[in-house]
Coordinates of C-alpha atoms in Angstrom, one line a residue:
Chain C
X160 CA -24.4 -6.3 17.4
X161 CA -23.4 -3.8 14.8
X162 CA -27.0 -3.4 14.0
X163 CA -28.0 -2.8 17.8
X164 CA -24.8 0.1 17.8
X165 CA -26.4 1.1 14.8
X166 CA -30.2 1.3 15.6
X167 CA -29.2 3.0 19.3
X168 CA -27.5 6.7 17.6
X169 CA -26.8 5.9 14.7
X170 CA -23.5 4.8 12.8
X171 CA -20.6 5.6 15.4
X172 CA -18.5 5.6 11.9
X173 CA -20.0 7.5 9.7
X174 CA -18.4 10.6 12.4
X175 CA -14.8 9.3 10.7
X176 CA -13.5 11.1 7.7
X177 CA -11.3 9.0 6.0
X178 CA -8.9 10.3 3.1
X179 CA -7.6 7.4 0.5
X180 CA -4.5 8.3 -1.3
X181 CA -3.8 6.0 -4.6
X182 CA -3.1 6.7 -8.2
X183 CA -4.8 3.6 -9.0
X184 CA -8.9 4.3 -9.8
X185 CA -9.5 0.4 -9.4
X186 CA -7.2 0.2 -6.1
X187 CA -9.2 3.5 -4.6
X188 CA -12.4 2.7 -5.8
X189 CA -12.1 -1.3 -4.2
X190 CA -10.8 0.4 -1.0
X191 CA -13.5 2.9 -0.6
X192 CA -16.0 -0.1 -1.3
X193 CA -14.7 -2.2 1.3
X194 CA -14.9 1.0 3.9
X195 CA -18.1 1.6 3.2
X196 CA -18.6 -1.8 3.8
X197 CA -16.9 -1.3 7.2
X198 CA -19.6 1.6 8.2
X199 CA -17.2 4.0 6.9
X200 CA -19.3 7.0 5.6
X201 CA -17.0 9.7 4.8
X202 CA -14.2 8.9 2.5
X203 CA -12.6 11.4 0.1
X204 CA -10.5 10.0 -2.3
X205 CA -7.3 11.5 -3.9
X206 CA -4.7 11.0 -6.7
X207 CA -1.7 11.8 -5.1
X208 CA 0.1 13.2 -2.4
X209 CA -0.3 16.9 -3.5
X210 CA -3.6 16.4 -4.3
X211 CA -4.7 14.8 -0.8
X212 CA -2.7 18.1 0.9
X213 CA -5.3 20.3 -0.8
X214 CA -8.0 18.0 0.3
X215 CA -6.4 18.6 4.2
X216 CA -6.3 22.5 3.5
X217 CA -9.9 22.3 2.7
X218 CA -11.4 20.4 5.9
X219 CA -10.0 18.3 8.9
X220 CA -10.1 14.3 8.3
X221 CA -9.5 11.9 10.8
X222 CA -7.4 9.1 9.1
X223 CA -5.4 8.7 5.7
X224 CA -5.3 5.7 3.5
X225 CA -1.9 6.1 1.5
X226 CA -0.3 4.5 -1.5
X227 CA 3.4 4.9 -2.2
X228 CA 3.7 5.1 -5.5
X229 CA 2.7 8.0 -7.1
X230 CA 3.1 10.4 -9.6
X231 CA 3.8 14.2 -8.4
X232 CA 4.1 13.1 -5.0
X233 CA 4.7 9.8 -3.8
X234 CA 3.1 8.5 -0.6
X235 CA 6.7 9.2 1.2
X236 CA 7.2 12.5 0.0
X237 CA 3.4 13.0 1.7
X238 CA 4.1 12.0 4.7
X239 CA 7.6 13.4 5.2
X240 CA 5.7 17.1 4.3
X241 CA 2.6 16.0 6.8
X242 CA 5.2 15.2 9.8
X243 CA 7.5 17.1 9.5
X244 CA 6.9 20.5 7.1
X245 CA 6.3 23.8 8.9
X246 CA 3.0 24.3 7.1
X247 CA 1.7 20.7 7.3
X248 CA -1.9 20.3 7.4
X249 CA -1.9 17.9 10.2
X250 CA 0.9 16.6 12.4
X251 CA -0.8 14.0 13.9
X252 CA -2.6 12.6 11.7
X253 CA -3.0 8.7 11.6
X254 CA -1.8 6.9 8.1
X255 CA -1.9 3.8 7.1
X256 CA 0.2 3.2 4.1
X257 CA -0.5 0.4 1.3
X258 CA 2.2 -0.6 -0.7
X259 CA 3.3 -3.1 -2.9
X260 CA 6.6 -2.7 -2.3
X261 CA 6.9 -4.4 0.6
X262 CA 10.3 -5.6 1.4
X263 CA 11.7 -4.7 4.6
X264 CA 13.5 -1.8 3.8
X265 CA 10.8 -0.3 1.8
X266 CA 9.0 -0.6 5.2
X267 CA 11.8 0.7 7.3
X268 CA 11.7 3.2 4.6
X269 CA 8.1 3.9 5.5
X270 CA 8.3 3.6 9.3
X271 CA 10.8 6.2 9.2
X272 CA 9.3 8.3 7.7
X273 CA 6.4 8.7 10.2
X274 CA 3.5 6.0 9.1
X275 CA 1.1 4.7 11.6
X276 CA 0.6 1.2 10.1
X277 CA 1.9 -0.8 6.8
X278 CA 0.2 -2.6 5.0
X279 CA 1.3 -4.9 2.1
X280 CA -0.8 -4.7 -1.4
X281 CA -2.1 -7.0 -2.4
X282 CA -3.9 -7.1 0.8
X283 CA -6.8 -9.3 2.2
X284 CA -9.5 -7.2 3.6
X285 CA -9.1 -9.3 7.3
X286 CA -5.4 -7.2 7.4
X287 CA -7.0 -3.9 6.4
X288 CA -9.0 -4.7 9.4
X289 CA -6.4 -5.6 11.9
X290 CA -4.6 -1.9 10.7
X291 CA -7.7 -0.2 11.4
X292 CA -8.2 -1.4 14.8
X293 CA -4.8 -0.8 16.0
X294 CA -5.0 3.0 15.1
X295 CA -8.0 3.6 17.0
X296 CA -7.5 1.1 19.8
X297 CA -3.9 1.1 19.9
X298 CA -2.7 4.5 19.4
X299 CA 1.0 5.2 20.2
X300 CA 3.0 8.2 21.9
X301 CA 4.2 10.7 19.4
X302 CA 7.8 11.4 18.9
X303 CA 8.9 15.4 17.6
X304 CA 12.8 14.8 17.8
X305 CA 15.1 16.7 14.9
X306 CA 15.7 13.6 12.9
X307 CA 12.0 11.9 13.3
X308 CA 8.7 13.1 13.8
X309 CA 6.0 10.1 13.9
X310 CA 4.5 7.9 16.1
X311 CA 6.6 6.1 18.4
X312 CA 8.6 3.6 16.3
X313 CA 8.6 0.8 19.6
X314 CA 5.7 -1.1 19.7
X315 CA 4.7 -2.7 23.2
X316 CA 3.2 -5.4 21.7
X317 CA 6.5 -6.3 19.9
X318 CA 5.0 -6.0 16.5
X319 CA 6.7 -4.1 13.1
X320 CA 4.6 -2.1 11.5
X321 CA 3.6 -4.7 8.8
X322 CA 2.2 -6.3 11.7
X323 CA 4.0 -9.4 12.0
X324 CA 5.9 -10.1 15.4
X325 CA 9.3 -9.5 15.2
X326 CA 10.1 -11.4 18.8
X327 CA 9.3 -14.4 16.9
X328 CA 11.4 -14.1 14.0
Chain Y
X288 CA -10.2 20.1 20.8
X289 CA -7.7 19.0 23.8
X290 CA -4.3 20.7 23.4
X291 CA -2.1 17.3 23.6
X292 CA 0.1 16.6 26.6
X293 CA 3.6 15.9 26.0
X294 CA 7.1 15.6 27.9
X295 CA 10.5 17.1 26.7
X296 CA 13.6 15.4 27.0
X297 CA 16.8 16.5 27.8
X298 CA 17.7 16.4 24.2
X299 CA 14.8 19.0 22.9
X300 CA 12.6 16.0 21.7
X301 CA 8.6 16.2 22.6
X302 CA 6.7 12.7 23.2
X303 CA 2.8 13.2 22.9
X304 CA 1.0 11.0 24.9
X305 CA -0.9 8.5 23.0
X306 CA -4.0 10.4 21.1
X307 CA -7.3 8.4 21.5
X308 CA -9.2 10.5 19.8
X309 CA -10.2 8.6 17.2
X310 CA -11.6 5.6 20.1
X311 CA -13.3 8.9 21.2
X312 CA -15.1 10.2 18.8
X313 CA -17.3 6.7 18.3
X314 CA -18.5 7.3 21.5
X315 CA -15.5 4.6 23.1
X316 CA -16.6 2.1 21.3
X317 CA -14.2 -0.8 20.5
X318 CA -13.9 -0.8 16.6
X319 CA -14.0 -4.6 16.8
X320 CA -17.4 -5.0 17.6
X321 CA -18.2 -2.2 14.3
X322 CA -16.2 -4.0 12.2
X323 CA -16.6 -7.6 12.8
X324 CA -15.6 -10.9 11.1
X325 CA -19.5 -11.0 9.9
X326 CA -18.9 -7.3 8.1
X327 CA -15.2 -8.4 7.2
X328 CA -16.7 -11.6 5.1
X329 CA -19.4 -9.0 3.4
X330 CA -16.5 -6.7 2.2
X331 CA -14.5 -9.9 1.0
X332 CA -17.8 -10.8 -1.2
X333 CA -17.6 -7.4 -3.1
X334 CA -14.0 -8.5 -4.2
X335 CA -15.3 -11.8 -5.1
X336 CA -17.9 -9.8 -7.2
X337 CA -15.5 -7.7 -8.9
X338 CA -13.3 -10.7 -10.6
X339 CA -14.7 -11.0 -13.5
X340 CA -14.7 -7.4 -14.4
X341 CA -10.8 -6.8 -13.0
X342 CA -9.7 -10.0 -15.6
X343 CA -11.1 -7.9 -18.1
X344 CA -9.8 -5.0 -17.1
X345 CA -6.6 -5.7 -16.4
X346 CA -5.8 -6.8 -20.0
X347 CA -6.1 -3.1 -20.9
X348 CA -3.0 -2.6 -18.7
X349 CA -1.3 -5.2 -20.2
X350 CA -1.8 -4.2 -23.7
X351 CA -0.3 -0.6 -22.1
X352 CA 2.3 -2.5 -20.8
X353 CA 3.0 -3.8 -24.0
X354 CA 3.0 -0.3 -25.6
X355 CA 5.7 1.0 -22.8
X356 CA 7.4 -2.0 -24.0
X357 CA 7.7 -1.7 -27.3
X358 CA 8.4 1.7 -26.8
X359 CA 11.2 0.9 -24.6
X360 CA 12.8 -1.8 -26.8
X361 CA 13.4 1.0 -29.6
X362 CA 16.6 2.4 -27.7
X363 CA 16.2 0.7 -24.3
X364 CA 16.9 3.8 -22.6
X365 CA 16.1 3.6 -18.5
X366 CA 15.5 7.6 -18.8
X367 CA 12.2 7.6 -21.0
X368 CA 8.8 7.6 -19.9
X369 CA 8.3 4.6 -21.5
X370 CA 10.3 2.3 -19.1
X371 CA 8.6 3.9 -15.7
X372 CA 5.2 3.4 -17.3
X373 CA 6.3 -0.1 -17.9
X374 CA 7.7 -0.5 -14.3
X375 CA 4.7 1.4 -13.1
X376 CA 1.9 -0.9 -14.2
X377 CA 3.9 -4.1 -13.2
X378 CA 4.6 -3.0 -9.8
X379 CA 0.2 -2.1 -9.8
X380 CA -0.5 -6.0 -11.1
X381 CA 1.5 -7.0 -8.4
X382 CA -0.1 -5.1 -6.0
X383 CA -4.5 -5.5 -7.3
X384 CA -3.4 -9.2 -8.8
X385 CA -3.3 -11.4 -5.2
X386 CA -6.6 -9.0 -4.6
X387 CA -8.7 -11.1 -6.9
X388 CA -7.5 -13.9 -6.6
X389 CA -4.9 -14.1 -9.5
X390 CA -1.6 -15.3 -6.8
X391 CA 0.5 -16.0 -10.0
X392 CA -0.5 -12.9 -11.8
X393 CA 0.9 -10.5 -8.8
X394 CA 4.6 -13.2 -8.7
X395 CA 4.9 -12.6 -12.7
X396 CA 4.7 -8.7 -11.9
X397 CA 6.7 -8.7 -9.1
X398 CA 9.3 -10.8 -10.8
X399 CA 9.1 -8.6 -13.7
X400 CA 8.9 -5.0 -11.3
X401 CA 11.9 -6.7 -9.1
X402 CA 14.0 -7.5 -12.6
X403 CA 13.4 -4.0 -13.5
X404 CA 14.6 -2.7 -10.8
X405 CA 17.8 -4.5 -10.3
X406 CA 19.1 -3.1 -13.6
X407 CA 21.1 -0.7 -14.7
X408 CA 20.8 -1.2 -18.4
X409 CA 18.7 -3.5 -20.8
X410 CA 20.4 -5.8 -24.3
X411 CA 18.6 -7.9 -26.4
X412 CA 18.4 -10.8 -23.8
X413 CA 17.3 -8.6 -21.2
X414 CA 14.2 -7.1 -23.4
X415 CA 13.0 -10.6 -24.2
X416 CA 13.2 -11.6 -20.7
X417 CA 10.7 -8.7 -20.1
X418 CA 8.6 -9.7 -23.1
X419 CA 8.1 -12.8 -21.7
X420 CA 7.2 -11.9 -18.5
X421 CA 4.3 -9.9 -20.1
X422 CA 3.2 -12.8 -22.4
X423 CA 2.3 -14.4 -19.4
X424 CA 0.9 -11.9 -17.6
X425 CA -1.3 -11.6 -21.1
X426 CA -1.7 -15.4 -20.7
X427 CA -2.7 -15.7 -17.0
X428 CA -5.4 -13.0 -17.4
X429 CA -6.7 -14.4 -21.1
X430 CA -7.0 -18.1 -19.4
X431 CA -8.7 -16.5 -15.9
X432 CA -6.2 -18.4 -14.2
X433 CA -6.6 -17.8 -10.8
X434 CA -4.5 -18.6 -7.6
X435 CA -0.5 -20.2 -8.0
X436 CA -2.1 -22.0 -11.0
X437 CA -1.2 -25.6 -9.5
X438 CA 2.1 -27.0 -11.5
X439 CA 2.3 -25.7 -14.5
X440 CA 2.1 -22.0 -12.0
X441 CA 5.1 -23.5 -10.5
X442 CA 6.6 -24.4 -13.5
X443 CA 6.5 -20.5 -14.8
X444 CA 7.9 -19.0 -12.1
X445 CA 10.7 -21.7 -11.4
X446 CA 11.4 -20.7 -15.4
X447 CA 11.5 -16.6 -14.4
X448 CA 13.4 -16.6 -11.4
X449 CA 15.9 -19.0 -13.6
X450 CA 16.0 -16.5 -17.0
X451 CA 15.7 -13.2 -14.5
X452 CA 18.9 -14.8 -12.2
X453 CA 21.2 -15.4 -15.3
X454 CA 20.9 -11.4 -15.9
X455 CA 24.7 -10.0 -16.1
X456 CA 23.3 -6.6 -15.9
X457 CA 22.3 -6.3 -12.3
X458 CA 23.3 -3.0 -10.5
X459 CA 24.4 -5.4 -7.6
X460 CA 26.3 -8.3 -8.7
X461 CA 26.8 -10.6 -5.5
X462 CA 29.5 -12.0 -6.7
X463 CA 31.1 -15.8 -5.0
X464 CA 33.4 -13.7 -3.3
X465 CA 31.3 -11.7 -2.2

């Protein structure tokens, strides 16, 4: 199937530019593997958050990959300046934060602070999946309001950002 | 590009309709049938491929994390560099370990990142809890153990949560009276 997609006008992915975020060379490097692996084509890959801003001054990407923890700015610090600063290269902009710290306030920590999706390092690739198919087939209304500025924090499916289905629990 | 459509609320906020531009811009296709379980197994096999190479690697963190120790041990003091290095590389075993495969690897470094954390100030005891924790790290990685490591696994993280729970130096003390 995916060759058929492929062999009819060419790669319908390789039109995605996706920027990864992590301080970690072996975490980035694995990430932009299994991408590419996806059908992902353009991928950029920064150090930290100030880093990835420049990269957003230079040229318009379509999603971000982010760690949290980071040297000069950390993956919350990012985000906070993306959603909410004046200057902010992107508003909108879907991310998908990877984080080992993944206790639930760290991710309330995260959803608050405008992520798209969470996702918990270490990750298996069939949940790096599941993220990426919820941002483009599942995107959610976007909230400006003085205190958040993010996609809409209620889910209709139920679901937490991390993914799991808080109904249940 | 479309200028996006929102509402305002009474209270000045602006909700922007869902954005599928993204869907879009693949020509509407459904991601699901790019990415399939087929591709998903193919990017899982260049993980696989990488283990041996992340063992080795990894050992160069620990012997880093080593360094930040025995840097921190000198004066123990929470404020140098050496101490977030230490809690730096701990918190990124725990977070590539589980990727390869090494389960037990990522619980040591959490244990040891969580422990870390919950200080507020390291003695002797508290140092040597650390230094164990990174012994087995060292260990776990030498001996390619992979997974919980079965019972003995089991065995060294019963022992951890048991030397990391005695700690009186906890910023949070949940005491029986709560």
């Amino acid at each position: 199937m995916v060759q058929k997609i492929k062999s009819l006008g060419g790669n319908p992915l390789s039109k995605i530019a996706v920027l990864c975020v992590d301080n970690d060379d072996r975490i980035s490097v694995l990430l932009k593997r299994i991408l590419e692996s996806f059908g992902f084509e353009d991928i950029t890959v920064a150090h930290n958050g100030r880093e990835a801003l420049s990269r957003l001054d230079e040229r318009k990407y379509d999603l971000i990959i982010s760690d949290w923890q980071m040297e000069e700015m950390d993956g919350i610090a990012f985000i906070n300046y993306l959603r909410k600063n004046p200057r902010s290269p992107d508003f909108f902009i879907p991310v998908i934060m990877l984080s080992g710290r993944a206790e639930m306030h760290n991710i309330k920590k995260a959803r608050d602070s405008g992520i798209t999706e969470f996702l918990a390092k270490p990750f298996e690739v069939t949940r790096l999946r599941e993220r990426i198919i919820s941002v483009f087939e599942r995107p959610r209304e976007f909230v400006f309001s003085g205190e958040y500025s993010g996609p809409s924090r209620r889910r209709k499916s139920g679901k937490s950002p991390d993914g799991k289905d808080r109904r249940k629990e | 590009m479309k200028a996006p459509k929102f509402k305002t609320k009474p209270d000045g906020t602006r909700i922007f309709e869902p954005d599928f531009a993204l869907k879009e811009k693949i020509g509407g296709i459904n991601i699901e049938k790019l990415i399939t379980p087929e591709v998903v197994k193919a990017a899982e096999e260049i993980i696989n491929q990488g283990k041996e190479r992340f063992a080795e690697e990894i050992l160069t963190d620990i012997r880093g994390l080593r360094n930040s120790y025995r840097e921190f041990s000198k004066d123990a003091d929470m404020n140098t560099g050496s101490f977030g290095q230490m809690v730096d590389t701990a918190l990124n075993i725990k977070s590539c370990g589980g990727m390869y495969g090494y389960d037990l690897a990522t619980e040591v470094a959490k244990s040891l990142f969580e422990f870390c954390m919950e200080m507020d100030h390291f003695d002797n005891k508290s140092l040597q809890i650390i230094n164990i924790h990174i012994d087995a790290l060292e260990k776990i990685f030498a001996y390619k153990i992979m997974g919980l490591g079965g019972k003995k696994g089991e065995e060294v993280l019963s022992d951890l949560a048991k030397l990391t729970g005695v700690s009186h130096h906890k910023k949070e003390e949940i005491t029986a009276e709560g």
